[in-house]
GROMACS .gro file of C-alpha atoms in nm:
model
   94
    1MET     CA    1   5.081   0.128  -0.833
    2ARG     CA    2   4.904   0.051  -1.193
    3ILE     CA    3   5.068  -0.269  -1.330
    4LEU     CA    4   5.149  -0.142  -1.702
    5LYS     CA    5   5.118  -0.363  -2.003
    6PHE     CA    6   5.266  -0.287  -2.333
    7THR     CA    7   5.047  -0.375  -2.598
    8ARG     CA    8   5.205  -0.551  -2.925
    9HIS     CA    9   5.127  -0.239  -3.162
   10LEU     CA   10   5.340  -0.022  -2.864
   11GLU     CA   11   5.605  -0.316  -2.874
   12LEU     CA   12   5.630  -0.327  -3.245
   13ARG     CA   13   5.638   0.097  -3.261
   14LEU     CA   14   5.954   0.057  -3.049
   15LYS     CA   15   6.146  -0.146  -3.267
   16LEU     CA   16   6.022   0.060  -3.576
   17ARG     CA   17   6.123   0.364  -3.458
   18ASP     CA   18   6.401   0.267  -3.266
   19ILE     CA   19   6.297   0.389  -2.909
   20PRO     CA   20   6.443   0.271  -2.605
   21ARG     CA   21   6.210   0.041  -2.387
   22ASP     CA   22   6.201   0.238  -2.104
   23PHE     CA   23   6.090   0.537  -2.268
   24PRO     CA   24   5.702   0.412  -2.230
   25GLN     CA   25   5.730   0.375  -1.874
   26GLU     CA   26   5.902   0.647  -1.828
   27ILE     CA   27   5.654   0.879  -2.027
   28TYR     CA   28   5.355   0.756  -1.823
   29LEU     CA   29   5.479   0.772  -1.494
   30ASN     CA   30   5.658   1.143  -1.577
   31GLY     CA   31   5.442   1.253  -1.796
   32ASP     CA   32   5.515   1.668  -1.826
   33GLU     CA   33   5.132   1.731  -1.943
   34ARG     CA   34   4.812   1.494  -1.973
   35TYR     CA   35   4.514   1.477  -2.210
   36PHE     CA   36   4.201   1.328  -2.305
   37ASP     CA   37   4.158   1.255  -2.661
   38VAL     CA   38   3.816   1.290  -2.758
   39LEU     CA   39   3.849   1.147  -3.081
   40THR     CA   40   4.004   0.788  -2.970
   41ASP     CA   41   3.872   0.816  -2.591
   42LYS     CA   42   4.193   0.737  -2.507
   43PHE     CA   43   4.469   0.913  -2.241
   44ILE     CA   44   4.775   1.082  -2.358
   45ALA     CA   45   5.115   1.147  -2.185
   46VAL     CA   46   5.349   1.363  -2.302
   47LYS     CA   47   5.684   1.431  -2.184
   48ARG     CA   48   6.015   1.605  -2.345
   49MET     CA   49   6.333   1.345  -2.341
   50LYS     CA   50   6.641   1.328  -2.572
   51TYR     CA   51   6.549   1.107  -2.847
   52HIS     CA   52   6.795   1.033  -3.174
   53GLY     CA   53   7.018   1.294  -3.044
   54LYS     CA   54   6.754   1.577  -3.004
   55SER     CA   55   6.510   1.719  -2.772
   56ARG     CA   56   6.159   1.600  -2.874
   57GLU     CA   57   5.793   1.566  -2.703
   58LEU     CA   58   5.704   1.194  -2.719
   59VAL     CA   59   5.355   1.054  -2.652
   60VAL     CA   60   5.222   0.730  -2.537
   61VAL     CA   61   4.864   0.668  -2.579
   62TYR     CA   62   4.702   0.436  -2.290
   63GLU     CA   63   4.422   0.319  -2.151
   64GLU     CA   64   4.315   0.275  -1.779
   65LYS     CA   65   4.160  -0.041  -1.707
   66GLY     CA   66   4.094  -0.097  -1.300
   67ASN     CA   67   4.473  -0.100  -1.171
   68GLU     CA   68   4.632  -0.170  -1.519
   69ALA     CA   69   4.733   0.076  -1.767
   70HIS     CA   70   4.745  -0.043  -2.149
   71LEU     CA   71   5.031   0.106  -2.294
   72ILE     CA   72   4.907   0.136  -2.660
   73THR     CA   73   5.125   0.298  -2.865
   74ILE     CA   74   5.436   0.592  -2.846
   75HIS     CA   75   5.551   0.830  -3.096
   76PRO     CA   76   5.729   1.155  -3.128
   77LEU     CA   77   5.517   1.476  -3.182
   78LYS     CA   78   5.572   1.711  -3.476
   79GLU     CA   79   5.609   2.084  -3.344
   80TYR     CA   80   5.266   2.177  -3.467
   81GLN     CA   81   5.096   1.819  -3.359
   82LYS     CA   82   5.016   1.933  -2.981
   83GLU     CA   83   4.924   2.285  -3.054
   84ALA     CA   84   4.700   2.153  -3.323
   85ARG     CA   85   4.483   1.834  -3.156
   86ILE     CA   86   4.461   2.132  -2.856
   87LYS     CA   87   4.324   2.419  -3.066
   88SER     CA   88   4.082   2.196  -3.247
   89GLY     CA   89   3.968   2.079  -2.924
   90ARG     CA   90   4.086   1.701  -3.007
   91TRP     CA   91   4.299   1.686  -2.695
   92SER     CA   92   4.150   1.823  -2.344
   93LYS     CA   93   4.410   1.871  -2.091
   94ILE     CA   94   4.332   1.679  -1.734
   0.00000   0.00000   0.00000
């Protein structure tokens, strides 16, 4: 089992976006899809969740270092963002 670490940036984003504190762990552990972002060299976990009264896809960006996963940021995806990033080759499915 990996140790999950929240970065300061992630903590700030949770507060600014009013995202529940348990969402990053849920998305990381039970994501519906996983990608590698070739532009940033980071991993992406995507999960559809109820957020602000709507069913939305949320993204957690993370790095894996040994037995730790550093969760870097979280944000809701706009409808077109995921498809555009896959189509452009920026995100590759893992």
